[in-house]
Amino acid sequence: MRITEKEVRYVAGLSNLKLTDAEVVKLQADLDGILEHMDRLNEIDTTGVEPMAQVLFEAEETATLRADLPVPPLGNQAALANAPQPGAGYFKVPRVIER
């Protein structure tokens, strides 16, 4: 599968990224490489291979995840305690997107 320069520029626009022509060419080559690798992976015969949802099922006991236990949530005041500019109960940040 080939990705076109037009598609790279379209996705960059959706991401609000301004790319130079050189960056578009490089990104196009990188994405082509990724998609080519995915195509090769899709060609692998996985007949008879059971689907895996979690790689740790067969792992040693020491490699398992911790128990998922409920804990009290972080309160609004505690979350905003170190915020440089809290405002109206929210994190206040400078505008980064101009449209």
Coordinates of N, CA and C in Angstrom, one line a residue:
M1 N 0.9 -1.2 0.0 CA 0.0 0.0 0.0 C 0.9 1.2 0.0
R2 N 0.6 2.1 -0.9 CA 1.4 3.4 -1.0 C 0.5 4.5 -0.4
I3 N 1.2 5.4 0.3 CA 0.5 6.6 0.8 C 1.0 7.8 0.0
T4 N 0.1 8.6 -0.4 CA 0.5 9.7 -1.3 C 0.9 11.0 -0.5
E5 N 1.5 11.9 -1.2 CA 1.9 13.1 -0.6 C 0.7 13.9 -0.1
K6 N -0.4 13.8 -0.9 CA -1.6 14.5 -0.6 C -2.2 13.9 0.7
E7 N -2.1 12.6 0.9 CA -2.6 12.0 2.1 C -1.8 12.4 3.3
V8 N -0.5 12.5 3.2 CA 0.4 13.0 4.3 C 0.0 14.4 4.6
R9 N -0.2 15.3 3.7 CA -0.5 16.7 3.9 C -1.9 16.8 4.6
Y10 N -2.9 15.9 4.1 CA -4.2 15.9 4.7 C -4.2 15.5 6.2
V11 N -3.5 14.4 6.5 CA -3.4 14.0 7.9 C -2.6 15.0 8.7
A12 N -1.6 15.6 8.2 CA -0.9 16.7 8.9 C -1.8 17.9 9.2
G13 N -2.6 18.2 8.2 CA -3.6 19.3 8.5 C -4.6 18.9 9.6
L14 N -5.1 17.7 9.6 CA -6.0 17.3 10.7 C -5.3 17.3 12.0
S15 N -4.0 17.1 12.0 CA -3.2 17.1 13.3 C -2.7 18.5 13.6
N16 N -3.1 19.5 12.7 CA -2.6 20.9 12.9 C -1.1 21.0 12.9
L17 N -0.4 20.2 12.0 CA 1.0 20.2 11.9 C 1.4 20.9 10.6
K18 N 2.4 21.8 10.7 CA 2.9 22.4 9.5 C 4.2 21.7 9.1
L19 N 4.2 21.0 8.0 CA 5.4 20.3 7.6 C 6.1 20.9 6.4
T20 N 7.4 20.9 6.4 CA 8.1 21.3 5.2 C 8.0 20.3 4.1
D21 N 8.4 20.6 2.9 CA 8.4 19.6 1.8 C 9.3 18.5 2.1
A22 N 10.4 18.7 2.7 CA 11.3 17.6 3.1 C 10.7 16.7 4.2
E23 N 10.0 17.3 5.1 CA 9.4 16.5 6.1 C 8.2 15.7 5.6
V24 N 7.5 16.2 4.6 CA 6.5 15.4 3.9 C 7.0 14.2 3.2
V25 N 8.1 14.4 2.5 CA 8.8 13.3 1.8 C 9.3 12.3 2.8
K26 N 9.9 12.7 3.9 CA 10.4 11.8 4.9 C 9.3 11.0 5.5
L27 N 8.2 11.7 5.9 CA 7.1 11.1 6.5 C 6.4 10.1 5.6
Q28 N 6.3 10.5 4.3 CA 5.7 9.6 3.3 C 6.5 8.3 3.2
A29 N 7.8 8.4 3.2 CA 8.7 7.2 3.2 C 8.5 6.4 4.4
D30 N 8.5 7.0 5.6 CA 8.3 6.3 6.9 C 7.0 5.5 6.9
L31 N 5.9 6.2 6.5 CA 4.6 5.6 6.6 C 4.5 4.5 5.6
D32 N 5.1 4.7 4.4 CA 5.1 3.6 3.4 C 5.8 2.3 4.0
G33 N 6.9 2.5 4.7 CA 7.6 1.4 5.3 C 6.8 0.7 6.3
I34 N 6.1 1.5 7.1 CA 5.2 0.9 8.2 C 4.1 0.1 7.5
L35 N 3.5 0.7 6.5 CA 2.4 0.0 5.8 C 2.9 -1.3 5.1
E36 N 4.1 -1.2 4.5 CA 4.6 -2.4 3.8 C 4.9 -3.5 4.9
H37 N 5.4 -3.1 6.0 CA 5.6 -4.1 7.1 C 4.3 -4.7 7.5
M38 N 3.2 -3.9 7.6 CA 1.9 -4.5 8.0 C 1.4 -5.4 7.0
D39 N 1.6 -5.1 5.7 CA 1.2 -6.0 4.6 C 1.9 -7.3 4.7
R40 N 3.2 -7.3 5.0 CA 4.0 -8.6 5.2 C 3.4 -9.3 6.4
L41 N 3.1 -8.7 7.5 CA 2.5 -9.4 8.6 C 1.2 -10.0 8.3
N42 N 0.4 -9.3 7.4 CA -0.9 -9.9 7.0 C -0.8 -11.1 6.2
E43 N 0.4 -11.3 5.6 CA 0.6 -12.5 4.7 C 0.9 -13.8 5.5
I44 N 1.3 -13.6 6.8 CA 1.6 -14.7 7.6 C 0.4 -15.6 7.9
D45 N 0.6 -17.0 7.7 CA -0.4 -17.9 7.9 C -0.6 -18.2 9.4
T46 N -1.7 -17.8 10.0 CA -1.9 -18.0 11.4 C -3.0 -19.0 11.7
T47 N -3.2 -19.9 10.7 CA -4.1 -21.0 10.8 C -3.7 -21.9 12.0
G48 N -4.6 -22.1 12.9 CA -4.3 -23.0 14.0 C -3.7 -22.2 15.2
V49 N -3.4 -21.0 15.1 CA -2.9 -20.2 16.2 C -4.0 -19.6 17.0
E50 N -4.0 -19.9 18.3 CA -5.1 -19.3 19.1 C -4.9 -17.8 19.3
P51 N -6.0 -17.1 19.3 CA -5.9 -15.6 19.5 C -5.4 -15.4 21.0
M52 N -4.6 -14.3 21.1 CA -4.0 -14.0 22.4 C -4.6 -12.6 22.8
A53 N -5.2 -12.5 24.0 CA -5.6 -11.3 24.5 C -4.7 -10.7 25.5
Q54 N -3.9 -11.5 26.2 CA -3.0 -11.0 27.2 C -1.8 -11.9 27.2
V55 N -0.6 -11.4 27.0 CA 0.6 -12.2 27.0 C 1.1 -12.7 28.3
L56 N 0.5 -12.2 29.4 CA 1.0 -12.7 30.7 C 0.2 -13.9 31.3
F57 N -0.7 -14.4 30.5 CA -1.5 -15.6 31.0 C -0.6 -16.8 31.3
E58 N 0.5 -17.0 30.5 CA 1.4 -18.1 30.7 C 2.6 -17.7 31.4
A59 N 2.7 -16.5 31.9 CA 4.0 -16.0 32.5 C 4.1 -16.5 33.9
E60 N 5.3 -16.4 34.5 CA 5.5 -16.8 35.9 C 4.7 -15.9 36.8
E61 N 4.5 -16.4 38.0 CA 3.7 -15.6 39.0 C 4.2 -14.2 39.2
T62 N 5.6 -14.1 39.2 CA 6.2 -12.8 39.5 C 6.0 -11.8 38.4
A63 N 5.6 -12.2 37.2 CA 5.4 -11.3 36.1 C 4.0 -10.8 35.9
T64 N 3.1 -11.2 36.8 CA 1.7 -10.8 36.7 C 1.5 -9.3 37.1
L65 N 0.4 -8.8 36.7 CA 0.0 -7.4 37.1 C -0.5 -7.4 38.5
R66 N -0.5 -6.2 39.1 CA -1.0 -6.1 40.4 C -2.6 -6.2 40.4
A67 N -3.2 -6.5 41.5 CA -4.6 -6.5 41.6 C -5.2 -5.2 41.3
D68 N -6.3 -5.1 40.6 CA -7.0 -3.8 40.3 C -7.9 -3.6 41.5
L69 N -7.5 -2.8 42.4 CA -8.3 -2.5 43.6 C -8.8 -1.0 43.5
P70 N -10.0 -0.8 43.9 CA -10.5 0.6 43.9 C -9.9 1.4 45.0
V71 N -9.5 2.6 44.7 CA -9.0 3.6 45.6 C -9.7 4.9 45.5
P72 N -9.7 5.7 46.6 CA -10.4 6.9 46.5 C -9.8 7.8 45.4
P73 N -10.7 8.5 44.6 CA -10.2 9.4 43.6 C -9.4 10.6 44.1
L74 N -8.6 11.2 43.3 CA -7.9 12.4 43.6 C -8.9 13.5 43.5
G75 N -9.0 14.3 44.6 CA -10.0 15.4 44.6 C -9.6 16.5 43.7
N76 N -10.6 17.4 43.4 CA -10.3 18.5 42.5 C -9.3 19.4 43.1
Q77 N -9.4 19.8 44.3 CA -8.4 20.7 45.0 C -7.0 20.1 45.0
A78 N -6.9 18.8 45.3 CA -5.6 18.2 45.3 C -5.0 18.2 43.9
A79 N -5.8 17.9 42.9 CA -5.3 17.8 41.5 C -4.8 19.2 41.1
L80 N -5.5 20.3 41.5 CA -5.1 21.6 41.1 C -4.1 22.3 42.0
A81 N -3.7 21.6 43.1 CA -2.8 22.2 44.1 C -1.5 22.8 43.5
N82 N -0.9 22.1 42.6 CA 0.3 22.6 42.0 C 0.2 23.1 40.6
A83 N -1.0 23.4 40.2 CA -1.2 24.0 38.8 C -0.8 25.4 38.8
P84 N 0.0 25.9 37.8 CA 0.4 27.2 37.8 C -0.7 28.3 37.7
Q85 N -1.8 27.9 37.0 CA -2.9 28.9 36.9 C -4.2 28.2 36.9
P86 N -4.7 27.7 38.1 CA -6.0 27.1 38.1 C -7.1 28.2 37.9
G87 N -8.2 27.8 37.3 CA -9.2 28.7 37.1 C -10.6 28.0 37.1
A88 N -11.5 28.4 37.9 CA -12.9 27.9 37.9 C -12.9 26.4 38.1
G89 N -12.0 25.9 38.8 CA -11.9 24.4 39.1 C -11.3 23.6 38.0
Y90 N -10.6 24.2 37.0 CA -10.0 23.5 35.9 C -8.5 24.0 35.8
F91 N -7.8 23.2 35.0 CA -6.4 23.6 34.6 C -6.5 24.7 33.6
K92 N -5.9 25.8 33.8 CA -5.9 26.9 32.8 C -4.6 26.8 32.0
V93 N -4.7 26.7 30.7 CA -3.5 26.6 29.9 C -3.5 27.6 28.8
P94 N -2.4 28.0 28.2 CA -2.4 29.0 27.1 C -2.9 28.3 25.9
R95 N -3.6 29.1 25.0 CA -4.1 28.7 23.8 C -2.9 28.2 22.9
V96 N -3.1 27.1 22.3 CA -2.0 26.5 21.4 C -2.5 26.4 19.9
I97 N -3.8 26.4 19.7 CA -4.3 26.2 18.4 C -5.0 27.5 18.0
E98 N -4.6 28.0 16.9 CA -5.2 29.2 16.3 C -6.0 28.9 15.0
R99 N -7.3 29.0 15.0 CA -8.0 28.7 13.8 C -9.1 29.7 13.6

